[in-house]
mmCIF file with all atom_site columns, C-alpha atoms and ligand atoms in Angstrom:
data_model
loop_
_atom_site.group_PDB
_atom_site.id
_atom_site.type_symbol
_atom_site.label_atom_id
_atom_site.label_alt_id
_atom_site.label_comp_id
_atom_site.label_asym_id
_atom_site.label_entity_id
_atom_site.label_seq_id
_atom_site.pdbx_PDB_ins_code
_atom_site.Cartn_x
_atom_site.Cartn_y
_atom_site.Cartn_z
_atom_site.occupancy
_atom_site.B_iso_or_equiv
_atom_site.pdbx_formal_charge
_atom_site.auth_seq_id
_atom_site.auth_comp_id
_atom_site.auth_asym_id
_atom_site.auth_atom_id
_atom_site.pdbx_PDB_model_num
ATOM   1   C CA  . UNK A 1 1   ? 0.000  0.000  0.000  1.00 65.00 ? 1   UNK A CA  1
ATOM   2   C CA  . UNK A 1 2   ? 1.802  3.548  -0.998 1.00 71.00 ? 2   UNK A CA  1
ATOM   3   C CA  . UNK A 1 3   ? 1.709  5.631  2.151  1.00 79.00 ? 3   UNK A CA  1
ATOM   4   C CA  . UNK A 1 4   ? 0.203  9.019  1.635  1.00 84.00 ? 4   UNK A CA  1
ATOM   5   C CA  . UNK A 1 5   ? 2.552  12.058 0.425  1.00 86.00 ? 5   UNK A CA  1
ATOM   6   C CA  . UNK A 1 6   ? 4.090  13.728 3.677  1.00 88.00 ? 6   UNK A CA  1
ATOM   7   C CA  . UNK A 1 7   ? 2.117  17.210 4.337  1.00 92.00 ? 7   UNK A CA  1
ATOM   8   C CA  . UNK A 1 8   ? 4.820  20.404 4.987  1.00 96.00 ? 8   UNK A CA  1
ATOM   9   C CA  . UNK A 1 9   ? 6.033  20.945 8.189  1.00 98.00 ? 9   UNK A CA  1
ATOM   10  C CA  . UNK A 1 10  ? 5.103  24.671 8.918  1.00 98.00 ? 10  UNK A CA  1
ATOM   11  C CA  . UNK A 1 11  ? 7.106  25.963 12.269 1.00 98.00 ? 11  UNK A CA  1
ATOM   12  C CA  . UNK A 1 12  ? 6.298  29.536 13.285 1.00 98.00 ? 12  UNK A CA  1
ATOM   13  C CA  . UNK A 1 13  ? 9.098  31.506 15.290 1.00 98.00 ? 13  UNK A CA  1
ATOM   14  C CA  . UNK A 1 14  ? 7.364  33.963 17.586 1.00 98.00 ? 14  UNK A CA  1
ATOM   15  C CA  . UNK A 1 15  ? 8.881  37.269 19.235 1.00 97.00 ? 15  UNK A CA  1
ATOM   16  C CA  . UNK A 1 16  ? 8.656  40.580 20.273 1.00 96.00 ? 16  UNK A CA  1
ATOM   17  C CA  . UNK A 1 17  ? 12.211 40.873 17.431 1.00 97.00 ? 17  UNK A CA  1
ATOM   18  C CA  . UNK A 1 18  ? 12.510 44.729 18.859 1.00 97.00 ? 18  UNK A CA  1
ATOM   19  C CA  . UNK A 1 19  ? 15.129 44.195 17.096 1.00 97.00 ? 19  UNK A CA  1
ATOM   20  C CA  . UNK A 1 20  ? 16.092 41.071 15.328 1.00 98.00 ? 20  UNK A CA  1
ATOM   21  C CA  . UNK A 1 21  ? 19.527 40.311 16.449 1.00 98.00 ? 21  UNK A CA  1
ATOM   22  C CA  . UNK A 1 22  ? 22.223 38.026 15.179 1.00 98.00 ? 22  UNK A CA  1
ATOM   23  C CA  . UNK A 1 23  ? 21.365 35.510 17.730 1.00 97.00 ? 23  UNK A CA  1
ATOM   24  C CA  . UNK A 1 24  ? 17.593 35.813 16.297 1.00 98.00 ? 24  UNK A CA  1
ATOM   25  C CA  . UNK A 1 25  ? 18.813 35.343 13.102 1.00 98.00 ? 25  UNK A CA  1
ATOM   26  C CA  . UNK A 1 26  ? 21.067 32.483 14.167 1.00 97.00 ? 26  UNK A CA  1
ATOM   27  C CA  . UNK A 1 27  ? 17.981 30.416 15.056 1.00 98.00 ? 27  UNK A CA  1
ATOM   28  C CA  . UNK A 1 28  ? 16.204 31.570 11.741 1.00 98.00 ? 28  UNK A CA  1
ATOM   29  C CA  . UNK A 1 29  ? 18.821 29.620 9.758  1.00 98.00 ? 29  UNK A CA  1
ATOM   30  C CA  . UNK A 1 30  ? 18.744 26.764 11.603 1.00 98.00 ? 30  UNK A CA  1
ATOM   31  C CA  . UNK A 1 31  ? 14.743 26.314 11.441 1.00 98.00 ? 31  UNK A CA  1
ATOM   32  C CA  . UNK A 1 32  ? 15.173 26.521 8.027  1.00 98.00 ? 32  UNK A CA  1
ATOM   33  C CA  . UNK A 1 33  ? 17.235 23.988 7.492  1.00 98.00 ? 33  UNK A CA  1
ATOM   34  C CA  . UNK A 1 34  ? 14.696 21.451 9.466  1.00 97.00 ? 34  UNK A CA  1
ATOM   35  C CA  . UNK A 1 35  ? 11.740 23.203 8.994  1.00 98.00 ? 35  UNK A CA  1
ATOM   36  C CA  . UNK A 1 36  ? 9.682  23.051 5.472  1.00 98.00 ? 36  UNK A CA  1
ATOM   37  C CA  . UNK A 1 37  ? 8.525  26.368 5.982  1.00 98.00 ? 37  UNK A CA  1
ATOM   38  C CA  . UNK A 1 38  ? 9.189  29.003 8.801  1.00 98.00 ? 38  UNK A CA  1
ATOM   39  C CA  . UNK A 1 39  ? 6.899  31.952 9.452  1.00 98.00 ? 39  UNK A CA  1
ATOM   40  C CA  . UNK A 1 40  ? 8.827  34.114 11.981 1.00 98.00 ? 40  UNK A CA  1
ATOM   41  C CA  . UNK A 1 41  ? 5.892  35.633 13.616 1.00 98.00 ? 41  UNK A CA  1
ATOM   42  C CA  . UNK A 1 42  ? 5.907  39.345 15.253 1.00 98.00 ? 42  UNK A CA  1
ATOM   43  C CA  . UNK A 1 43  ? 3.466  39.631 17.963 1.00 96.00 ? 43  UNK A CA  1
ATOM   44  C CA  . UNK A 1 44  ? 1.407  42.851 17.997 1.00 94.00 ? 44  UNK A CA  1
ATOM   45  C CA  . UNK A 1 45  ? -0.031 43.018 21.483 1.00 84.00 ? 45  UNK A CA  1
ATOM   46  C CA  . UNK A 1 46  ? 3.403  44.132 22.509 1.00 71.00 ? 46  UNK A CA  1
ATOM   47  C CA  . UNK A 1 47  ? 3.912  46.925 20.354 1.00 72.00 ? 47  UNK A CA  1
ATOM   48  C CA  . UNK A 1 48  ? 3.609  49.653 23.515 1.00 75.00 ? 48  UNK A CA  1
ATOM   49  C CA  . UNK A 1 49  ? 6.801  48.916 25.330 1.00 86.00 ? 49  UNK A CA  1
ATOM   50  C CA  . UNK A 1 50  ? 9.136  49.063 21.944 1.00 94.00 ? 50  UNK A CA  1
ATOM   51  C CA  . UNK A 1 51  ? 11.572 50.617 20.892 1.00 95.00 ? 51  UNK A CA  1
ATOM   52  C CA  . UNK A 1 52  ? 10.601 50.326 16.689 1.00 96.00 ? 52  UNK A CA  1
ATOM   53  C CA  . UNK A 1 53  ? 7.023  49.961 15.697 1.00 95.00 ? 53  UNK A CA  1
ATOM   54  C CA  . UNK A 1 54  ? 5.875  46.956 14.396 1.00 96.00 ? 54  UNK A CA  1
ATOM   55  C CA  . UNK A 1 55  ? 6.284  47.899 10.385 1.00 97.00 ? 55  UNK A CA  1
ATOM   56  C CA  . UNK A 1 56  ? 10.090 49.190 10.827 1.00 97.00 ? 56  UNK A CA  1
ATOM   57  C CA  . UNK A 1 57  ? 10.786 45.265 12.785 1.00 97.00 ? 57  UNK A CA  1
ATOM   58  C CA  . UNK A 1 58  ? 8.646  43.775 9.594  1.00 98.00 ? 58  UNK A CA  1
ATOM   59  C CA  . UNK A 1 59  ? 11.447 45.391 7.454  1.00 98.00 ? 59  UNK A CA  1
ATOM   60  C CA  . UNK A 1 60  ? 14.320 44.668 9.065  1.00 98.00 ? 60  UNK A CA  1
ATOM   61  C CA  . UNK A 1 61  ? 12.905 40.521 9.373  1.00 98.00 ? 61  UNK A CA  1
ATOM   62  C CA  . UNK A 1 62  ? 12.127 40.872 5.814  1.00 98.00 ? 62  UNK A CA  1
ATOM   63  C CA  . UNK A 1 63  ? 15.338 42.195 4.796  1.00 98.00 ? 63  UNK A CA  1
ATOM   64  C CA  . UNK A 1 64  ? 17.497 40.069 6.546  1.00 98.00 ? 64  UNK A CA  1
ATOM   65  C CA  . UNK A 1 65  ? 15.940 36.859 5.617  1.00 98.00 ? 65  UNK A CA  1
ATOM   66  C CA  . UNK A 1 66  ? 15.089 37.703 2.328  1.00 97.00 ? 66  UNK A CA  1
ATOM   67  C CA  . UNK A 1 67  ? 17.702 34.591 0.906  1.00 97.00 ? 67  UNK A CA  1
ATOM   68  C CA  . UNK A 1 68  ? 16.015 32.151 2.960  1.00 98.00 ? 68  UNK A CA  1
ATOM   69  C CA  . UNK A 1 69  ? 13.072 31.369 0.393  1.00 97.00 ? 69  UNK A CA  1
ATOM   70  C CA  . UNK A 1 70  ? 11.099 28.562 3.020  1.00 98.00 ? 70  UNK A CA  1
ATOM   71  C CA  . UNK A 1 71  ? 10.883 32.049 5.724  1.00 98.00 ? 71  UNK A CA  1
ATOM   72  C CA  . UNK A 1 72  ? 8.512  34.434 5.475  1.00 98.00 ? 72  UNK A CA  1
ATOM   73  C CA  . UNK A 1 73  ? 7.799  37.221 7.973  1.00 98.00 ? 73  UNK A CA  1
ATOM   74  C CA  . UNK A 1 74  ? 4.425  38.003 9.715  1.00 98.00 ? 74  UNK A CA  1
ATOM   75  C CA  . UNK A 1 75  ? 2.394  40.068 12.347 1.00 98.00 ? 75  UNK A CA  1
ATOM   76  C CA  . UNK A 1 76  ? -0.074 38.551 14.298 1.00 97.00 ? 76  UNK A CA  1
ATOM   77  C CA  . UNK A 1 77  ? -2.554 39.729 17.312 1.00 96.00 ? 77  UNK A CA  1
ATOM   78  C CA  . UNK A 1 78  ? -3.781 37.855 20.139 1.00 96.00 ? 78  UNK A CA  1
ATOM   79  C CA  . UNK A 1 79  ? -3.333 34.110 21.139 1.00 97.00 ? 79  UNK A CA  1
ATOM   80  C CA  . UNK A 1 80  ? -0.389 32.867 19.190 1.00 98.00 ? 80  UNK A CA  1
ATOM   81  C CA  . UNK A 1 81  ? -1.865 29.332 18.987 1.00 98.00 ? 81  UNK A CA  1
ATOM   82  C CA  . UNK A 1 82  ? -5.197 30.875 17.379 1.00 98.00 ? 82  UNK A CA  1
ATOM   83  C CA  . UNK A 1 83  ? -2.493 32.186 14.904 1.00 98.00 ? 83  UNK A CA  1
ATOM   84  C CA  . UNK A 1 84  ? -0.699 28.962 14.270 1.00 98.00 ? 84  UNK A CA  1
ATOM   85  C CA  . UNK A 1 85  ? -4.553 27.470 14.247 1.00 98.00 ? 85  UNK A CA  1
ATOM   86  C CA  . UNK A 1 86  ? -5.075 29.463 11.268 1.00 98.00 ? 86  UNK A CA  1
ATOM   87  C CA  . UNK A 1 87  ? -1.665 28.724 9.804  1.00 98.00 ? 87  UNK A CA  1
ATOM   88  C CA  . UNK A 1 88  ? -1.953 25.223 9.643  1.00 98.00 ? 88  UNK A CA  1
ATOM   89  C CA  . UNK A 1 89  ? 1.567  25.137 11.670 1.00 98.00 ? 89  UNK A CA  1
ATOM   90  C CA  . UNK A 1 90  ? 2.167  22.248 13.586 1.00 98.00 ? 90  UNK A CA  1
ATOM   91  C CA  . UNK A 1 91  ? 5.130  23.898 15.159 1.00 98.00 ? 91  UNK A CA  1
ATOM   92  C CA  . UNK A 1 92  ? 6.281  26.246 17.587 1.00 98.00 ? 92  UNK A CA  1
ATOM   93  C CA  . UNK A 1 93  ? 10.118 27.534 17.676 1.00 98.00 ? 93  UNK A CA  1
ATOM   94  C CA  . UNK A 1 94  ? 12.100 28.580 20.489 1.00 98.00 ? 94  UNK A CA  1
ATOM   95  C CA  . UNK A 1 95  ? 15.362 29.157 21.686 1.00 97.00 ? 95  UNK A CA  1
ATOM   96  C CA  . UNK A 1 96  ? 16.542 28.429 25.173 1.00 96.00 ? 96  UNK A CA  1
ATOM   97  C CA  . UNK A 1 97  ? 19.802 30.949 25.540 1.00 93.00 ? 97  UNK A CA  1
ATOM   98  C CA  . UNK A 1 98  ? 21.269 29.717 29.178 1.00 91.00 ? 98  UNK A CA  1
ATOM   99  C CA  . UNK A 1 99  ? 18.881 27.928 31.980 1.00 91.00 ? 99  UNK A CA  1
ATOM   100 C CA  . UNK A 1 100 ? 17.185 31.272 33.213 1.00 90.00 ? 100 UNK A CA  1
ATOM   101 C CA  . UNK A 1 101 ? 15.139 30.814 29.985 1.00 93.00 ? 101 UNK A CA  1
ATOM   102 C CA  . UNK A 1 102 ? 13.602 27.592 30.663 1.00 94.00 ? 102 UNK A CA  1
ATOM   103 C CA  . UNK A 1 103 ? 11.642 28.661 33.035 1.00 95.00 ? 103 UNK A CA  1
ATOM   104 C CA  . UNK A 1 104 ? 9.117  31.209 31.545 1.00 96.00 ? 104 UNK A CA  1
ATOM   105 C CA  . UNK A 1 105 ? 9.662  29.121 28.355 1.00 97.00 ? 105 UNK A CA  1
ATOM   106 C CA  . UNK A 1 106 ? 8.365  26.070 30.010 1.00 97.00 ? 106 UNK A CA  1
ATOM   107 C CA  . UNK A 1 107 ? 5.108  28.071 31.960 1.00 98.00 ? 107 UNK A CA  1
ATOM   108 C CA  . UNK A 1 108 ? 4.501  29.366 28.075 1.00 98.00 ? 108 UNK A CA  1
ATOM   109 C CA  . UNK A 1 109 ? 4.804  25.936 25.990 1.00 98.00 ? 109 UNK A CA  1
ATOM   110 C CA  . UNK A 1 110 ? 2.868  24.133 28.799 1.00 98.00 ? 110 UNK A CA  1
ATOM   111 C CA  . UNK A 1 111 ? 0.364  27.244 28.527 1.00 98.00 ? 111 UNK A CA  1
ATOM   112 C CA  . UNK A 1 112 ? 0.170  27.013 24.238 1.00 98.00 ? 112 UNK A CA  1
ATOM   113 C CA  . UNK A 1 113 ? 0.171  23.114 24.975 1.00 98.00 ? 113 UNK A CA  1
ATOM   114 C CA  . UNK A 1 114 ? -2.840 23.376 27.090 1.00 98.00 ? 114 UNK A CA  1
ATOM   115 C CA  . UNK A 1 115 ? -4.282 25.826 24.633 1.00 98.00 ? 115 UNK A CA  1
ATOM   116 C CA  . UNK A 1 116 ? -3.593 23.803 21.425 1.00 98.00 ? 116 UNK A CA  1
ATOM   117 C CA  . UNK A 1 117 ? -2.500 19.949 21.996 1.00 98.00 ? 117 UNK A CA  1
ATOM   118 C CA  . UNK A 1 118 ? -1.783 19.317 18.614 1.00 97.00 ? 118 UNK A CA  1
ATOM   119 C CA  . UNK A 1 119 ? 0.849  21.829 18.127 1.00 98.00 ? 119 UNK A CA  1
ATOM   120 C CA  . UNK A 1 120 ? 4.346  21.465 19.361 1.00 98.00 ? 120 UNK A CA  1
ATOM   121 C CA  . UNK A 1 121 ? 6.997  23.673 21.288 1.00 98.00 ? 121 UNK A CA  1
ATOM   122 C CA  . UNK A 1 122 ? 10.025 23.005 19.505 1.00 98.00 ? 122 UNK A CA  1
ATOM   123 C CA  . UNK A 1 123 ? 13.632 24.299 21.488 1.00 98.00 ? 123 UNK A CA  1
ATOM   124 C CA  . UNK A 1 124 ? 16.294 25.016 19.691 1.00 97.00 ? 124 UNK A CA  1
ATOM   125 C CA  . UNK A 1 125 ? 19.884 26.430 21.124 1.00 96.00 ? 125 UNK A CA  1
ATOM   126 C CA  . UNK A 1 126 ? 21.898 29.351 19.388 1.00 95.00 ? 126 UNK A CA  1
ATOM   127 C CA  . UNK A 1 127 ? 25.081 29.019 18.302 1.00 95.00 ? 127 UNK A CA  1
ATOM   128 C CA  . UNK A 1 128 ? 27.313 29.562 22.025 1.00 94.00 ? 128 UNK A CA  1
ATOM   129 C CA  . UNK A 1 129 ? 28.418 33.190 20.367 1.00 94.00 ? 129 UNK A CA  1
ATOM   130 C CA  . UNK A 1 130 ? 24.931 34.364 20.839 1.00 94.00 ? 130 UNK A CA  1
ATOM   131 C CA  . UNK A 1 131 ? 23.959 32.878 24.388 1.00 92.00 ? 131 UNK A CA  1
ATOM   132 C CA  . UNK A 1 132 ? 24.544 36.329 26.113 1.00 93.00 ? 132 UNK A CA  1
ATOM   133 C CA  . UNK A 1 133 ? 22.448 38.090 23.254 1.00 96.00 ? 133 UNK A CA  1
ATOM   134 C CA  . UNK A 1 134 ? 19.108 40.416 23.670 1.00 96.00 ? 134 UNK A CA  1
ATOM   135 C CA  . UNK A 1 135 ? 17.335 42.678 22.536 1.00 96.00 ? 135 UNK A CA  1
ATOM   136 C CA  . UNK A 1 136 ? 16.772 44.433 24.989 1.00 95.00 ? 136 UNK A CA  1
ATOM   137 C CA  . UNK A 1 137 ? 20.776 44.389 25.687 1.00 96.00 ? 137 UNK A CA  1
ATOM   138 C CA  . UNK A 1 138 ? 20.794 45.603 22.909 1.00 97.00 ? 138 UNK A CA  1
ATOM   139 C CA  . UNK A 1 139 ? 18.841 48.676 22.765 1.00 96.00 ? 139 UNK A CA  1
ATOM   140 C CA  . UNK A 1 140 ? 20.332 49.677 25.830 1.00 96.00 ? 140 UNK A CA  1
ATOM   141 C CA  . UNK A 1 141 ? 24.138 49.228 24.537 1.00 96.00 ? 141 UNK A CA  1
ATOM   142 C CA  . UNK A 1 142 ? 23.050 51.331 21.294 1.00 95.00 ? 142 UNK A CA  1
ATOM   143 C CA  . UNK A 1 143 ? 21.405 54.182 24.095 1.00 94.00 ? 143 UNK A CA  1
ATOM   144 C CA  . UNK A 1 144 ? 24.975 54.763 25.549 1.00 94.00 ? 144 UNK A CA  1
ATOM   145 C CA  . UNK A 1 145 ? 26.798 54.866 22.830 1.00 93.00 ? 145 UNK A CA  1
ATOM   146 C CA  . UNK A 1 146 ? 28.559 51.342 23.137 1.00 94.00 ? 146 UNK A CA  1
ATOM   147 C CA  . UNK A 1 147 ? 29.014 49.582 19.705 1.00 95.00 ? 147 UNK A CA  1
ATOM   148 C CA  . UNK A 1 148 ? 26.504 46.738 18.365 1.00 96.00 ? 148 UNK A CA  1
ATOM   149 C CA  . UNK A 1 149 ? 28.442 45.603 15.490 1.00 96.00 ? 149 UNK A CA  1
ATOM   150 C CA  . UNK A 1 150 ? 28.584 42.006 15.279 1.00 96.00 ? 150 UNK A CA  1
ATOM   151 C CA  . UNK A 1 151 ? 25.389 41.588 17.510 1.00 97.00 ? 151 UNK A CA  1
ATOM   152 C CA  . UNK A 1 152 ? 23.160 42.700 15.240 1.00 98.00 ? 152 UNK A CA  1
ATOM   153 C CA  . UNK A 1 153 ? 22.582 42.502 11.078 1.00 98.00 ? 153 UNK A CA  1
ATOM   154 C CA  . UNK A 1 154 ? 23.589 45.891 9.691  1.00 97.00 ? 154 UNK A CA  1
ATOM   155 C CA  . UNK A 1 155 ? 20.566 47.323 8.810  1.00 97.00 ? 155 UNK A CA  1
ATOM   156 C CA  . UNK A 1 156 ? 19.310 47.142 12.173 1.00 98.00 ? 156 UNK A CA  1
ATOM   157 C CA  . UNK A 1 157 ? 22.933 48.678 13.378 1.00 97.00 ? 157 UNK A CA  1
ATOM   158 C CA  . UNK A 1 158 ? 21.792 51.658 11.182 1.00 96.00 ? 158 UNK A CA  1
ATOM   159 C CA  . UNK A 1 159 ? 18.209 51.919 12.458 1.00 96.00 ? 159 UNK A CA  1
ATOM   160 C CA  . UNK A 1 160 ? 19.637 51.729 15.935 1.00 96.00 ? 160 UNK A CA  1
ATOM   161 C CA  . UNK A 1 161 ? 21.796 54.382 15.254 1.00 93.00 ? 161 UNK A CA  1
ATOM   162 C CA  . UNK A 1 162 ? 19.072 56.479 13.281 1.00 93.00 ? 162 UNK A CA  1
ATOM   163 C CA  . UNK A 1 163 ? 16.751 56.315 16.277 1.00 90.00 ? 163 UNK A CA  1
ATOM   164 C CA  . UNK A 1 164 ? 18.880 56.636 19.573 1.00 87.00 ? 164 UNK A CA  1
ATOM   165 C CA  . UNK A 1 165 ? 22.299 57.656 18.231 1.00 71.00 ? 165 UNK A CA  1
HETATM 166 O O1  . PNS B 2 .   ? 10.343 37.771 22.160 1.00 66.41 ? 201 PNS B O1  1
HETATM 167 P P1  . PNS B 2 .   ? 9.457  37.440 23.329 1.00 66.41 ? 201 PNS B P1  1
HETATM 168 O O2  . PNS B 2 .   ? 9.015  38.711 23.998 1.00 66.41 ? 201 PNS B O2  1
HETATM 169 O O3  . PNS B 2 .   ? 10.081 36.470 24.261 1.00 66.41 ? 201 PNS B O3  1
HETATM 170 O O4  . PNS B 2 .   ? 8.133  36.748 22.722 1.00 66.41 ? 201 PNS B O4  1
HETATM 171 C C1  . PNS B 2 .   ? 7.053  36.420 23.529 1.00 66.41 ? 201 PNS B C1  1
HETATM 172 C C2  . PNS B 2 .   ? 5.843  35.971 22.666 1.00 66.41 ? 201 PNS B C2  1
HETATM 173 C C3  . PNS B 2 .   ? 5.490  37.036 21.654 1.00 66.41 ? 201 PNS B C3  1
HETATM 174 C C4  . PNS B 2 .   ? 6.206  34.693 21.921 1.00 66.41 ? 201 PNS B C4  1
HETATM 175 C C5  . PNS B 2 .   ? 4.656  35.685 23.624 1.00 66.41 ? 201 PNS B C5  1
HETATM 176 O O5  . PNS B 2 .   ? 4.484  36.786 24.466 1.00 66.41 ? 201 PNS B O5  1
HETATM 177 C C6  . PNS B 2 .   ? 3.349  35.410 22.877 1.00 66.41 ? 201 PNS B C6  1
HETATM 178 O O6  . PNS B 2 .   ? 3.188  34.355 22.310 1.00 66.41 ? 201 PNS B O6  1
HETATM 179 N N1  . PNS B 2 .   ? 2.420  36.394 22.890 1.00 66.41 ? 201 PNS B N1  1
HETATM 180 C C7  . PNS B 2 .   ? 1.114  36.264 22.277 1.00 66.41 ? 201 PNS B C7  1
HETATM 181 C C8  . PNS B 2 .   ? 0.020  36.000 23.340 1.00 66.41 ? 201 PNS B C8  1
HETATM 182 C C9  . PNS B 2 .   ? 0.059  34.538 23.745 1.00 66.41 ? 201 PNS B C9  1
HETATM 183 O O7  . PNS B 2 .   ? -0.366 33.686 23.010 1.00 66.41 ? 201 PNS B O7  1
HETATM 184 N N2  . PNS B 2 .   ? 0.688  34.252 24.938 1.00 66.41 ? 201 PNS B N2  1
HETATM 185 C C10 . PNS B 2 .   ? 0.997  32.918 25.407 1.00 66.41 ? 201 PNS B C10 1
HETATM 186 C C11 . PNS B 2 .   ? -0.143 32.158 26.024 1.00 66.41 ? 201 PNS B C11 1
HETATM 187 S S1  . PNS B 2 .   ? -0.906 32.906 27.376 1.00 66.41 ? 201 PNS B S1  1
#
């Protein structure tokens, strides 16, 4: 009996990516790689605490993955899993930095879990050069005048320096 065609894996990356940084992007290539498609997801609700609005972090995803033709870049509003519902995705991806990240990663996979059984939490680690890496690092490196080169993709070094240089 032939066994029915394997249906896409679709794995959506969720953040606040205010900004994307290299570590971000890091994780982007490998989900990728294992992923058939990967929609890195930018969550709306958060939009009052950041630093870029949510259209300037859609350009800098967009432009820095733009080679990686299985990513695409999204907004999304309320309940991620109603989101990945609607996606189809059967996957959520995550990366775990250093321990202190398991934690609230744990209380929100069991959370999404409880929400949506069918669809995974998937953790994935960084390469070890980005394990001290944040956002909101960051921002505040960029605010006192400290150099982000390296952490972040240039365009976003040139936004940073655009908006708080
Ligand atoms: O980059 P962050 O801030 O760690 O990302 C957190 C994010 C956006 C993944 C998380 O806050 C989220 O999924 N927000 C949408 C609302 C939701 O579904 N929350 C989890 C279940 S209560």
């Amino acid at each position: 009996m032939a066994s029915e065609p394997r249906k896409p894996v679709v794995a959506i990356y969720p953040g606040s990516f205010d900004p994307v940084t290299n570590g971000h992007l890091d994780l982007i290539e490998r989900g990728a790689r294992i992923f058939d498609q990967l929609i890195v997801a930018i969550a709306r609700n958060l939009e009052k605490d950041a630093l870029f609005p949510v259209k300037e972090r859609l350009e800098m995803l967009e432009a820095v993955t733009f080679e990686l033709k299985n990513v695409q870049v999204a907004v999304f509003d309320g309940l991620l899993m109603n989101y990945a519902r609607e996606q189809d995705a059967r996957v959520i991806l995550r990366g775990i930095r250093a321990v202190s990240d398991y934690e609230y990663e744990l209380q929100m996979a069991m959370m999404n879990r409880k929400i949506e059984p069918q669809i995974e939490t998937v953790f994935m680690l960084p390469g070890a050069a980005y394990s001290y890496l944040s956002s909101r690092l960051v921002k505040e490196l960029a605010r006192f005048g400290g150099s982000v080169k390296g952490l972040v993709p240039e365009i976003v070094e040139e936004r940073l320096r655009a908006k708080v240089g």
